[in-house]
Tab-separated table of C-alpha atoms in Angstrom:
chain	number	residue	atom	x	y	z
A	1	UNK	CA	125.748	121.117	124.238
A	2	UNK	CA	122.908	120.201	125.384
A	3	UNK	CA	121.173	117.909	127.284
A	4	UNK	CA	117.206	117.496	126.269
A	5	UNK	CA	115.595	114.007	125.781
A	6	UNK	CA	112.273	113.885	123.805
A	7	UNK	CA	109.879	112.530	125.619
A	8	UNK	CA	109.091	109.179	122.439
A	9	UNK	CA	112.073	108.468	123.703
A	10	UNK	CA	112.154	108.717	127.300
A	11	UNK	CA	108.478	106.914	126.659
A	12	UNK	CA	110.555	104.108	124.797
A	13	UNK	CA	112.964	103.130	128.045
A	14	UNK	CA	112.188	99.807	129.657
A	15	UNK	CA	114.588	98.978	131.449
A	16	UNK	CA	118.010	100.862	132.725
A	17	UNK	CA	121.354	99.212	134.112
A	18	UNK	CA	124.299	101.448	135.447
A	19	UNK	CA	127.401	99.503	136.131
A	20	UNK	CA	129.904	101.723	138.432
A	21	UNK	CA	133.705	100.725	137.871
A	22	UNK	CA	135.722	103.427	140.303
A	23	UNK	CA	133.521	103.428	142.634
A	24	UNK	CA	132.760	106.675	144.534
A	25	UNK	CA	134.640	109.953	145.675
A	26	UNK	CA	134.695	112.886	147.993
A	27	UNK	CA	131.471	112.709	149.306
A	28	UNK	CA	129.945	115.684	150.197
A	29	UNK	CA	127.209	116.618	153.047
A	30	UNK	CA	126.089	120.310	151.363
A	31	UNK	CA	122.708	121.407	153.728
A	32	UNK	CA	120.694	119.165	156.632
A	33	UNK	CA	117.328	119.186	157.233
A	34	UNK	CA	115.077	118.486	160.304
A	35	UNK	CA	111.711	117.221	158.689
A	36	UNK	CA	110.605	115.561	162.219
A	37	UNK	CA	111.351	113.838	164.652
A	38	UNK	CA	111.576	110.761	163.225
A	39	UNK	CA	113.074	112.516	160.138
A	40	UNK	CA	115.717	114.608	158.696
A	41	UNK	CA	117.118	115.571	155.083
A	42	UNK	CA	120.720	115.165	153.601
A	43	UNK	CA	121.567	116.469	150.640
A	44	UNK	CA	124.810	115.451	149.763
A	45	UNK	CA	126.853	114.746	146.457
A	46	UNK	CA	129.557	113.046	145.089
A	47	UNK	CA	131.691	112.305	142.701
A	48	UNK	CA	132.104	109.215	140.309
A	49	UNK	CA	135.225	107.559	138.261
A	50	UNK	CA	133.085	105.779	135.630
A	51	UNK	CA	130.467	104.992	134.576
A	52	UNK	CA	128.264	102.821	131.699
A	53	UNK	CA	124.489	103.618	131.514
A	54	UNK	CA	122.710	99.999	129.635
A	55	UNK	CA	118.845	101.587	128.364
A	56	UNK	CA	116.152	99.188	127.120
A	57	UNK	CA	114.446	100.529	124.363
A	58	UNK	CA	111.241	99.382	123.130
A	59	UNK	CA	110.600	97.989	119.584
A	60	UNK	CA	108.503	101.294	118.298
A	61	UNK	CA	111.925	103.099	119.943
A	62	UNK	CA	114.304	101.467	118.402
A	63	UNK	CA	113.249	101.598	114.973
A	64	UNK	CA	112.855	105.535	115.823
A	65	UNK	CA	116.086	105.405	116.927
A	66	UNK	CA	117.558	104.095	113.816
A	67	UNK	CA	115.384	105.928	111.202
A	68	UNK	CA	118.086	107.914	109.921
A	69	UNK	CA	115.083	110.135	109.072
A	70	UNK	CA	114.087	110.929	112.644
A	71	UNK	CA	116.062	113.650	114.340
A	72	UNK	CA	116.710	113.895	118.779
A	73	UNK	CA	114.243	116.967	119.001
């Protein structure tokens, strides 16, 4: 599946929210690096069971998305 999102749709995003229903699981630290005496970098990943994304788009973006002649590409 292609996960490319055209810039015209990204530009029309006015806000978003994410709801997490199952919490995170299996937190794994994959790397650490000292940046300086006051900071460090921590790379990690985790699994999330279920998320619902709500995206708010402006009127122009909604018109583009609803236009049957419009394509995602």
